[in-house]
C-alpha atoms as an extended CHARMM CRD file, in Angstrom:
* protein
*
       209  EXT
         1         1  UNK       CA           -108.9070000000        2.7530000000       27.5410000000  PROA      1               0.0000000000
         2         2  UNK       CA           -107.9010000000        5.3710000000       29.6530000000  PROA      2               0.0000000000
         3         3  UNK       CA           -104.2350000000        3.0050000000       29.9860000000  PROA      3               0.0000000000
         4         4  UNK       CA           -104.1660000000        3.4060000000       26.5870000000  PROA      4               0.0000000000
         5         5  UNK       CA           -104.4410000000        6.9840000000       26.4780000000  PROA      5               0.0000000000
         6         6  UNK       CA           -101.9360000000        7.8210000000       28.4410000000  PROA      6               0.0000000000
         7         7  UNK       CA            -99.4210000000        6.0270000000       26.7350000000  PROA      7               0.0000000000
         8         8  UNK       CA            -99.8460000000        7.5540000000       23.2420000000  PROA      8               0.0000000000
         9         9  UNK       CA            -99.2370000000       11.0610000000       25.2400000000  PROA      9               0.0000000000
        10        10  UNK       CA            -96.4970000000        9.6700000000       26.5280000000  PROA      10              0.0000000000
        11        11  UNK       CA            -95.4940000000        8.8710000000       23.1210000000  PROA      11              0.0000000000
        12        12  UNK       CA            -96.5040000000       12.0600000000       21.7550000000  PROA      12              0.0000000000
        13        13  UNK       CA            -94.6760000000       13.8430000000       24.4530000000  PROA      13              0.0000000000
        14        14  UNK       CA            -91.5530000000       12.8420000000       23.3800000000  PROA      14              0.0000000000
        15        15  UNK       CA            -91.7270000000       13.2730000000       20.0880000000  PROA      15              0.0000000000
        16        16  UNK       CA            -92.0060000000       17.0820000000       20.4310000000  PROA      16              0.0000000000
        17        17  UNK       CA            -88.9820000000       16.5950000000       22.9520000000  PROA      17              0.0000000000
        18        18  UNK       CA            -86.9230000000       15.3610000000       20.6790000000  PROA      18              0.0000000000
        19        19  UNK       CA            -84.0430000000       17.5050000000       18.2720000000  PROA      19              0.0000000000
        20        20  UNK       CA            -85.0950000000       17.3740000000       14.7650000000  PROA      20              0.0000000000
        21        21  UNK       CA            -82.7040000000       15.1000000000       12.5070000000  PROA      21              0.0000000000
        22        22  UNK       CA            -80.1130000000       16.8620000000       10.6930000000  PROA      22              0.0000000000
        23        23  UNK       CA            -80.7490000000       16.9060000000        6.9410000000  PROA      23              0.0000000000
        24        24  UNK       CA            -76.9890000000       17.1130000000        6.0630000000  PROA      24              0.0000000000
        25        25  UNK       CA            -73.7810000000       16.3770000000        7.3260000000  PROA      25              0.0000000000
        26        26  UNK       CA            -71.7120000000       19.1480000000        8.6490000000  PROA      26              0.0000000000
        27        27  UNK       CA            -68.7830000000       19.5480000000        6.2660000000  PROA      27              0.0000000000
        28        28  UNK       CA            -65.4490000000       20.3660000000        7.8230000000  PROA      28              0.0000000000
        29        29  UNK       CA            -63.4210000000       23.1980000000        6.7180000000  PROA      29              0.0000000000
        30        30  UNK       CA            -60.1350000000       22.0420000000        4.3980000000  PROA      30              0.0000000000
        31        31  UNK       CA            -56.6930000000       23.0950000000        6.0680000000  PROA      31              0.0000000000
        32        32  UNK       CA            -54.7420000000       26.1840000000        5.0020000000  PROA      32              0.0000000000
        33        33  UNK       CA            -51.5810000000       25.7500000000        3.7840000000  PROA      33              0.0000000000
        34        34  UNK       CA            -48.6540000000       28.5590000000        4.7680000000  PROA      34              0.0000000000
        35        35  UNK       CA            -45.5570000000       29.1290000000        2.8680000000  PROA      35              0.0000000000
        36        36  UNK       CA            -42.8270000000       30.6110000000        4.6450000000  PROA      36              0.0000000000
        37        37  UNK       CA            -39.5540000000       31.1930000000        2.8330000000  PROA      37              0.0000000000
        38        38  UNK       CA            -36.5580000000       31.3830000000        5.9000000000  PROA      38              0.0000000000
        39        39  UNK       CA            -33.3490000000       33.4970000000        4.6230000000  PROA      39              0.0000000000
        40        40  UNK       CA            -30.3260000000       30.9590000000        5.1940000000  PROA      40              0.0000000000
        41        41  UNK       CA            -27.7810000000       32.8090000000        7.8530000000  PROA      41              0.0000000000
        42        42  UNK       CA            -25.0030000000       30.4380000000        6.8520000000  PROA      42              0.0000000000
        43        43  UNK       CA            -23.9400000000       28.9310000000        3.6240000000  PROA      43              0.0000000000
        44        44  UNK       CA            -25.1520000000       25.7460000000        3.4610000000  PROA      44              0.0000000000
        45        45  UNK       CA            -21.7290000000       23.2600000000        3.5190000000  PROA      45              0.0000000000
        46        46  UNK       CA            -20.2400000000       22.1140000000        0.1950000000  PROA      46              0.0000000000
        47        47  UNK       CA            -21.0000000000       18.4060000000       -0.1110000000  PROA      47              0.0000000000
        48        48  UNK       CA            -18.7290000000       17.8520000000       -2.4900000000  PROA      48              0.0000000000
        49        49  UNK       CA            -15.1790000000       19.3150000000       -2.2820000000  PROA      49              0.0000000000
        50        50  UNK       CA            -13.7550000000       21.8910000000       -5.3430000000  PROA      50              0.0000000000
        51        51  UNK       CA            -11.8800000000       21.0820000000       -7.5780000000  PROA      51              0.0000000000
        52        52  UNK       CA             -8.1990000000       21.9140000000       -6.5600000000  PROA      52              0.0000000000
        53        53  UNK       CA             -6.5170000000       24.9320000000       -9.0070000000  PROA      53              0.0000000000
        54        54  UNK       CA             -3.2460000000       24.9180000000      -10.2060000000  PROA      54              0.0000000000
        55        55  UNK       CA             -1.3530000000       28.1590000000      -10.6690000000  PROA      55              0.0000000000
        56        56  UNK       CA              2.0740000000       28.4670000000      -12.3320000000  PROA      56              0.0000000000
        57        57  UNK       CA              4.0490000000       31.5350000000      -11.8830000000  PROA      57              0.0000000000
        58        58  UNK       CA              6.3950000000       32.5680000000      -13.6660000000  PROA      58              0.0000000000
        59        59  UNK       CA              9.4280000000       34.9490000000      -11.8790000000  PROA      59              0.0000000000
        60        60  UNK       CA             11.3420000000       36.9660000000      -14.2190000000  PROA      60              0.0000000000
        61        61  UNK       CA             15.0360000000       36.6670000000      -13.0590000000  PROA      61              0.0000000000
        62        62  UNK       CA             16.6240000000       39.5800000000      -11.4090000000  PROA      62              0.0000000000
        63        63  UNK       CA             19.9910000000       38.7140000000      -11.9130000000  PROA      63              0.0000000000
        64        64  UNK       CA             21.8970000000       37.7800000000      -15.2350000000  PROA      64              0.0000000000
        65        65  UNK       CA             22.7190000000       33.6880000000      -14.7810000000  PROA      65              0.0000000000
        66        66  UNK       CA             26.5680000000       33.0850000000      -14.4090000000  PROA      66              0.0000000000
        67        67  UNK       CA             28.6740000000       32.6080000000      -17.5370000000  PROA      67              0.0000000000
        68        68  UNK       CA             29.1610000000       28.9850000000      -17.9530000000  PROA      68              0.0000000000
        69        69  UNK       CA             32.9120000000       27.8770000000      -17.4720000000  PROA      69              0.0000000000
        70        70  UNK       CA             35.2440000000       27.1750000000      -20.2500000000  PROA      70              0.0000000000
        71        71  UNK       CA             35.7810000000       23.7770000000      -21.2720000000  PROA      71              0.0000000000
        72        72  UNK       CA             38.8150000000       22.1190000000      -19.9280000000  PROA      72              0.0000000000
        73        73  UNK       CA             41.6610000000       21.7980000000      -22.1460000000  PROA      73              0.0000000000
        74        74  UNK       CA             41.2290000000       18.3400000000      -24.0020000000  PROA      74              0.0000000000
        75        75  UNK       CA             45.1600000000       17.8270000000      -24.1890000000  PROA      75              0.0000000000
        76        76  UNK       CA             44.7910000000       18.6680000000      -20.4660000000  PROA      76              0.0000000000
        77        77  UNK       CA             42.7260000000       15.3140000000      -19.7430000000  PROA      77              0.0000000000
        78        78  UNK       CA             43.6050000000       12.9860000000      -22.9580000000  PROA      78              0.0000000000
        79        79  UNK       CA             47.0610000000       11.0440000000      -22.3670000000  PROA      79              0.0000000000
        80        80  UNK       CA             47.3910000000       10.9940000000      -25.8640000000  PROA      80              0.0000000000
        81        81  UNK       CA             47.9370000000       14.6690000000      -27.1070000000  PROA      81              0.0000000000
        82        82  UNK       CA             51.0000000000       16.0670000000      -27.0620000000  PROA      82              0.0000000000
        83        83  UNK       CA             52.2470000000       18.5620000000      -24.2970000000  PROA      83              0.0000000000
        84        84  UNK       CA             53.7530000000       21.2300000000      -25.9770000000  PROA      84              0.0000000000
        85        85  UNK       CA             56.9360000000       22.6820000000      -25.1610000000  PROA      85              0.0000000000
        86        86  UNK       CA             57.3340000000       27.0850000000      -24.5320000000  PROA      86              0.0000000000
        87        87  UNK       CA             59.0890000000       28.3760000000      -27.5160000000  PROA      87              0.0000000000
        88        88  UNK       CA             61.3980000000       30.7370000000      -25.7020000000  PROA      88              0.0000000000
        89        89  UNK       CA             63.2450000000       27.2120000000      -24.6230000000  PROA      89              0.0000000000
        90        90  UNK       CA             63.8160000000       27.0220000000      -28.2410000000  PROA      90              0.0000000000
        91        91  UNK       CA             65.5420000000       30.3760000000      -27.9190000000  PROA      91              0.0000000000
        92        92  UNK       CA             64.3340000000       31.0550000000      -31.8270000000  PROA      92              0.0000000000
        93        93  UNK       CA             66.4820000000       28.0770000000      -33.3750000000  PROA      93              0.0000000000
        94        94  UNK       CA             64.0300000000       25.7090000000      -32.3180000000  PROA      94              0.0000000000
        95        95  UNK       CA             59.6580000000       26.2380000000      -33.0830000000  PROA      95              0.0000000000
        96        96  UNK       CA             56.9820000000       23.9460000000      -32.7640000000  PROA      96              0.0000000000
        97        97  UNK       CA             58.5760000000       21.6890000000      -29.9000000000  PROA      97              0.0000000000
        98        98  UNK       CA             56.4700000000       18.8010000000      -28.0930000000  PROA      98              0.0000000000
        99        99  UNK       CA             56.7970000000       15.4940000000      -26.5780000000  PROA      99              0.0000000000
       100       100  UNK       CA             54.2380000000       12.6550000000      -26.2140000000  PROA      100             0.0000000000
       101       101  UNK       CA             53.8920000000       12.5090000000      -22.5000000000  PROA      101             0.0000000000
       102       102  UNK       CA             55.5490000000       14.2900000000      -19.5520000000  PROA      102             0.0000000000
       103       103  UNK       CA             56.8200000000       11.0400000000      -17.8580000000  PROA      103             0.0000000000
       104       104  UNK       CA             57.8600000000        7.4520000000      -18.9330000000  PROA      104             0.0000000000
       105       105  UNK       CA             58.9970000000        4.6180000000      -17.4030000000  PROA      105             0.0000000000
       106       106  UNK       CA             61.6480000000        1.7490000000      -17.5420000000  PROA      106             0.0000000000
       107       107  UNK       CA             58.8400000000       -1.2630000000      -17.1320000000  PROA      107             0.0000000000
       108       108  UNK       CA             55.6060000000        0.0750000000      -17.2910000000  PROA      108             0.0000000000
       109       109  UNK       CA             53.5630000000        2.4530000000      -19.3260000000  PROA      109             0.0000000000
       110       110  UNK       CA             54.5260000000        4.5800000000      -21.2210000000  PROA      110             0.0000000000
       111       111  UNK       CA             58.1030000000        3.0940000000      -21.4630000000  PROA      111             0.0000000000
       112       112  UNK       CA             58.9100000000        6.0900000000      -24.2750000000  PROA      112             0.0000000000
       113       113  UNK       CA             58.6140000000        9.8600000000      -25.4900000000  PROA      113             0.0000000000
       114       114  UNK       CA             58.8630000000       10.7910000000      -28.5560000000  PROA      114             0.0000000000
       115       115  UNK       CA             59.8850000000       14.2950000000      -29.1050000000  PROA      115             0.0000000000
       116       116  UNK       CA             59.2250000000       16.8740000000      -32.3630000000  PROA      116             0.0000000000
       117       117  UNK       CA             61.2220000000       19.9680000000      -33.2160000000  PROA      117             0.0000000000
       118       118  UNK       CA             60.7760000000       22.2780000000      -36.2710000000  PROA      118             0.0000000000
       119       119  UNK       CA             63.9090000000       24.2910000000      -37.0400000000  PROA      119             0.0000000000
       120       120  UNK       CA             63.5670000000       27.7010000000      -39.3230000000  PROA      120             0.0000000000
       121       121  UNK       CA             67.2710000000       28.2030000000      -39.6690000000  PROA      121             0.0000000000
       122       122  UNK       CA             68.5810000000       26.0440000000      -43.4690000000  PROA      122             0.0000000000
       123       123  UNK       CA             71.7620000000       26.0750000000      -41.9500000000  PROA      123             0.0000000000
       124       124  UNK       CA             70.9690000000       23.1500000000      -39.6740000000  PROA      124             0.0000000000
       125       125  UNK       CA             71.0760000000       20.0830000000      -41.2960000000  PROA      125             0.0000000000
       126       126  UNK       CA             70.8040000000       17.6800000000      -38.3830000000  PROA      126             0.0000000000
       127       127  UNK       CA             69.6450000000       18.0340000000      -34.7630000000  PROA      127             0.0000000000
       128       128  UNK       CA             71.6100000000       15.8450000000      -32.0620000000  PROA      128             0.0000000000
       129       129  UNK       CA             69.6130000000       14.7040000000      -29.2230000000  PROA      129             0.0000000000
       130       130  UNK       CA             71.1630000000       15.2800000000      -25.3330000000  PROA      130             0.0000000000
       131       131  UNK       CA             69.8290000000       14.1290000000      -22.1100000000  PROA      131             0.0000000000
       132       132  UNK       CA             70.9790000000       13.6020000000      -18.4620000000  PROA      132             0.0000000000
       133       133  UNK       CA             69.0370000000       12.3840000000      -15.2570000000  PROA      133             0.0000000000
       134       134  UNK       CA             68.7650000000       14.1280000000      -12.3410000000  PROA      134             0.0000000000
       135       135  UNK       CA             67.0280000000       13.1490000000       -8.8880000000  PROA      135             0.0000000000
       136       136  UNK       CA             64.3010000000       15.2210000000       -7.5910000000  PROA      136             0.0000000000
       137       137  UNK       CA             65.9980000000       17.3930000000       -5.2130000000  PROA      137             0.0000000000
       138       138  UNK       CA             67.6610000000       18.1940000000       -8.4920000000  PROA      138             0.0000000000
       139       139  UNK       CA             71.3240000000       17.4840000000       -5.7250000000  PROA      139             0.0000000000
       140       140  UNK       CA             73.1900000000       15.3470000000       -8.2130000000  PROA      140             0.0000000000
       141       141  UNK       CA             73.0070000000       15.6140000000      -11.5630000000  PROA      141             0.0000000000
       142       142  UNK       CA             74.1260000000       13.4730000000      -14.4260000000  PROA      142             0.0000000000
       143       143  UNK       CA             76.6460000000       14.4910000000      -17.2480000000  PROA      143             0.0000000000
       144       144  UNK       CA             75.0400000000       15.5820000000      -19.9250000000  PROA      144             0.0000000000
       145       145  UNK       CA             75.2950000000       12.3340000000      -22.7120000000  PROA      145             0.0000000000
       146       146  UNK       CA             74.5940000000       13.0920000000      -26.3880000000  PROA      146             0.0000000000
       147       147  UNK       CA             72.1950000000       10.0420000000      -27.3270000000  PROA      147             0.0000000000
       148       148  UNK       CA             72.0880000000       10.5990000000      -31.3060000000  PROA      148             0.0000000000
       149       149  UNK       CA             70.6270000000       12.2460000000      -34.3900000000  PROA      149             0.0000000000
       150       150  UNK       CA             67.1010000000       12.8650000000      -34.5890000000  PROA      150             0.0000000000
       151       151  UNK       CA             65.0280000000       11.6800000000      -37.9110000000  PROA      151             0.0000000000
       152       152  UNK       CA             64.8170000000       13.9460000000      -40.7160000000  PROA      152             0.0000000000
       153       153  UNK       CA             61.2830000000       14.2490000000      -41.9070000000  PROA      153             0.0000000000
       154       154  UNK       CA             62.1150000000       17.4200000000      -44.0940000000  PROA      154             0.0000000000
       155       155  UNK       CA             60.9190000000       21.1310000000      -43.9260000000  PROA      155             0.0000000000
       156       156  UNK       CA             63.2050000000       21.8870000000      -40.9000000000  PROA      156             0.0000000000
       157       157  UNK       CA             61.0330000000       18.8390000000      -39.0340000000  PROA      157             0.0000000000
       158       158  UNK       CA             62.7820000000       16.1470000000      -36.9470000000  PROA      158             0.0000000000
       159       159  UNK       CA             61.2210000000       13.3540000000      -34.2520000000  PROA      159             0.0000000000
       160       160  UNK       CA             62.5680000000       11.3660000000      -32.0030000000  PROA      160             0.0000000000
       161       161  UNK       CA             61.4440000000        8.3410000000      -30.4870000000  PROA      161             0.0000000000
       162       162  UNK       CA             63.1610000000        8.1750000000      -26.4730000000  PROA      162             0.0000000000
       163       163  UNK       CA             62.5090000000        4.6810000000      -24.5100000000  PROA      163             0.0000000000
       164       164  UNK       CA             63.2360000000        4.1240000000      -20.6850000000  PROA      164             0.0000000000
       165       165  UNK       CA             65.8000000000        1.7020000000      -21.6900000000  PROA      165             0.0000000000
       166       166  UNK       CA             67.7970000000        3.9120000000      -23.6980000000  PROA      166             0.0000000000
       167       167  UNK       CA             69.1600000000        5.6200000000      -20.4500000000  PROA      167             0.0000000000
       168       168  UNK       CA             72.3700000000        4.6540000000      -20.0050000000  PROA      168             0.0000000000
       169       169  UNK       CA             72.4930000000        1.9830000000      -16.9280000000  PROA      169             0.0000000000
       170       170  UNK       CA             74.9290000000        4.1770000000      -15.2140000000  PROA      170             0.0000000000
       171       171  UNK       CA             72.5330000000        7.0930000000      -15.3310000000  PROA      171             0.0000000000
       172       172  UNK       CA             69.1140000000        5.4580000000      -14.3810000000  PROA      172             0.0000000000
       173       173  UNK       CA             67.4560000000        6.7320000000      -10.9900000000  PROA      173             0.0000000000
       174       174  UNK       CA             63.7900000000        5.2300000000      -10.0370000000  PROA      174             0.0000000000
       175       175  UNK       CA             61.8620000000        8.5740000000       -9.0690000000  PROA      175             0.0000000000
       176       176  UNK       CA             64.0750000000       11.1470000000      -11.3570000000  PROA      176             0.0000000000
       177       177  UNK       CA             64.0770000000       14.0970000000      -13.3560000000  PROA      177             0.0000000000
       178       178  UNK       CA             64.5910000000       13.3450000000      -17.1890000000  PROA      178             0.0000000000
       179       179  UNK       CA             66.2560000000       16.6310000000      -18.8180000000  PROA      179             0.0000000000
       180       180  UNK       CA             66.6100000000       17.3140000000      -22.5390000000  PROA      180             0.0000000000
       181       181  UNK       CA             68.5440000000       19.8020000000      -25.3420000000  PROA      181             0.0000000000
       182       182  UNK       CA             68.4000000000       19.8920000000      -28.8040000000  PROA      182             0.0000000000
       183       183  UNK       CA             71.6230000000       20.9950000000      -30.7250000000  PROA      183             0.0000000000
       184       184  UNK       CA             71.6310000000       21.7300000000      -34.5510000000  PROA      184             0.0000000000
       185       185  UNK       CA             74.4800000000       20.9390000000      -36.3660000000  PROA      185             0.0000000000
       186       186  UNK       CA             75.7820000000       22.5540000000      -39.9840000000  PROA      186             0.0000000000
       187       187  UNK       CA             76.2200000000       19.7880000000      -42.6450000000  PROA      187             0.0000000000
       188       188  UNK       CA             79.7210000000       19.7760000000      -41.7270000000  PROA      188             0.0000000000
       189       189  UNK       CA             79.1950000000       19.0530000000      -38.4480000000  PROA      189             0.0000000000
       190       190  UNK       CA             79.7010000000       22.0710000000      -36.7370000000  PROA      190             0.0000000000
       191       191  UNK       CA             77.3300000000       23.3860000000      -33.7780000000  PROA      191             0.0000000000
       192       192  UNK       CA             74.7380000000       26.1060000000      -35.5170000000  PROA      192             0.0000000000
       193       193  UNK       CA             72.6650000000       26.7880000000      -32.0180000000  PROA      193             0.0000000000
       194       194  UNK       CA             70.8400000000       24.9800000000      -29.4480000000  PROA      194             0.0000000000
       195       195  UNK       CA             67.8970000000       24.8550000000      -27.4920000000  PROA      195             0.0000000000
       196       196  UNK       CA             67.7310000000       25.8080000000      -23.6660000000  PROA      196             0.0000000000
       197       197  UNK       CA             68.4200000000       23.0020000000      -21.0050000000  PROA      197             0.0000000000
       198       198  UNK       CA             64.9470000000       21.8590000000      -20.7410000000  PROA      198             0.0000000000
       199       199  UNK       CA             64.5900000000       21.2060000000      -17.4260000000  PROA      199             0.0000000000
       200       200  UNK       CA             62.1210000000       19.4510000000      -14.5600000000  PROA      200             0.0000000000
       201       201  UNK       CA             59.6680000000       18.8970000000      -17.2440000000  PROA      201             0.0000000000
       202       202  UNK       CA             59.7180000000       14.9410000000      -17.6240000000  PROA      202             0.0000000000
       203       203  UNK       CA             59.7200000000       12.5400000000      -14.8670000000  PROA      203             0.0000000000
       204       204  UNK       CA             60.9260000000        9.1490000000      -14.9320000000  PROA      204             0.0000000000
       205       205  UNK       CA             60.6810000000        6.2320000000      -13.2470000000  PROA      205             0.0000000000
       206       206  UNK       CA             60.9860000000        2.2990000000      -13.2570000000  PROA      206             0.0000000000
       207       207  UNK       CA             57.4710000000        1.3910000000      -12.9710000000  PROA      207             0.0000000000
       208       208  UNK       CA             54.2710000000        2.7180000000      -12.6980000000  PROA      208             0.0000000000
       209       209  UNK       CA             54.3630000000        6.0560000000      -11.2810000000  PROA      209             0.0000000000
């Protein structure tokens, strides 16, 4: 019995001893959350890069542009126009004067001239063609050698067509200068006036120059 009692105050003993059981559970405290807005110091970098911007500018000229040259001459450049002759070698009997080309040939091209004169003096009825040949140092010169009439067209006109071969064989120099006067003649014949010697104008040659 007296075992007995002393292990119930044992048992009581430790019951007062003991902490009392919590009720509830503790409940922790939630977390606080802090904004904090941070100024950039740099500019953040471009990720993608701009668009590229095209400027045109316009200068206002300074300076007044150049006056464009004048066209050549188109007889200058074109083998076919005529070269036209001065009309003080017509010395006022003879107007209007040209030839085809300014040299001709025996074999090759062009192998003739052919030569227009307009006359204002009605007293000349017929225009006589004269030539001679003379070589380039202009040393030794032909006799002058009336070749013929020219063709009437009418209106004071005449034309003449002049080959390479109509040079008189005698006369003919490869690499020469080809010399020309007109002469008007009176119905009857008689010399009215002439041209100038037209001189160191026309080359000629037995081929290709």
């Amino acid at each position: 019995m007296k075992k007995f009692a002393i292990v119930f105050l044992a048992v009581v003993l430790a019951a007062c001893g003991a902490p009392a059981t919590p009720t509830e559970q503790a409940v922790a405290p939630e977390p606080v959350v802090v904004t904090v807005v941070v100024e950039p110091t740099q500019a953040p970098a471009t990720a993608v890069p701009a668009e590229p911007v095209v400027v045109t500018v316009v200068v206002e000229a300074t300076q007044v542009p150049a006056a464009a040259a004048p066209s050549a001459d188109p007889s200058a450049s074109d083998p076919n126009s005529p070269v036209a002759l001065d009309n003080a070698l017509g010395k006022g009997v003879f107007t209007n004067m040209t030839m085809s080309s300014s040299n001709f040939t025996l074999r090759c091209f062009p192998r003739d001239i052919t030569f227009n004169v307009t006359t204002p003096n009605t007293a000349i009825k017929d225009v006589v063609f004269y030539y001679r040949v003379v070589d380039l140092a202009r040393l030794y010169p032909s006799e002058w050698k009336a070749f013929g009439s020219m063709e009437d067209n009418g209106g004071g006109n005449f034309s003449l067509i002049f080959s390479g071969e109509d040079i008189h064989p005698d006369l003919r120099i490869d690499g020469s200068w080809f010399d020309f006067q007109f002469v008007g003649l009176a119905k009857s014949g008689d010399v009215v006036d002439r041209s100038q010697k037209i001189e160191s104008l026309v080359n000629y040659t037995f081929d290709c120059p």
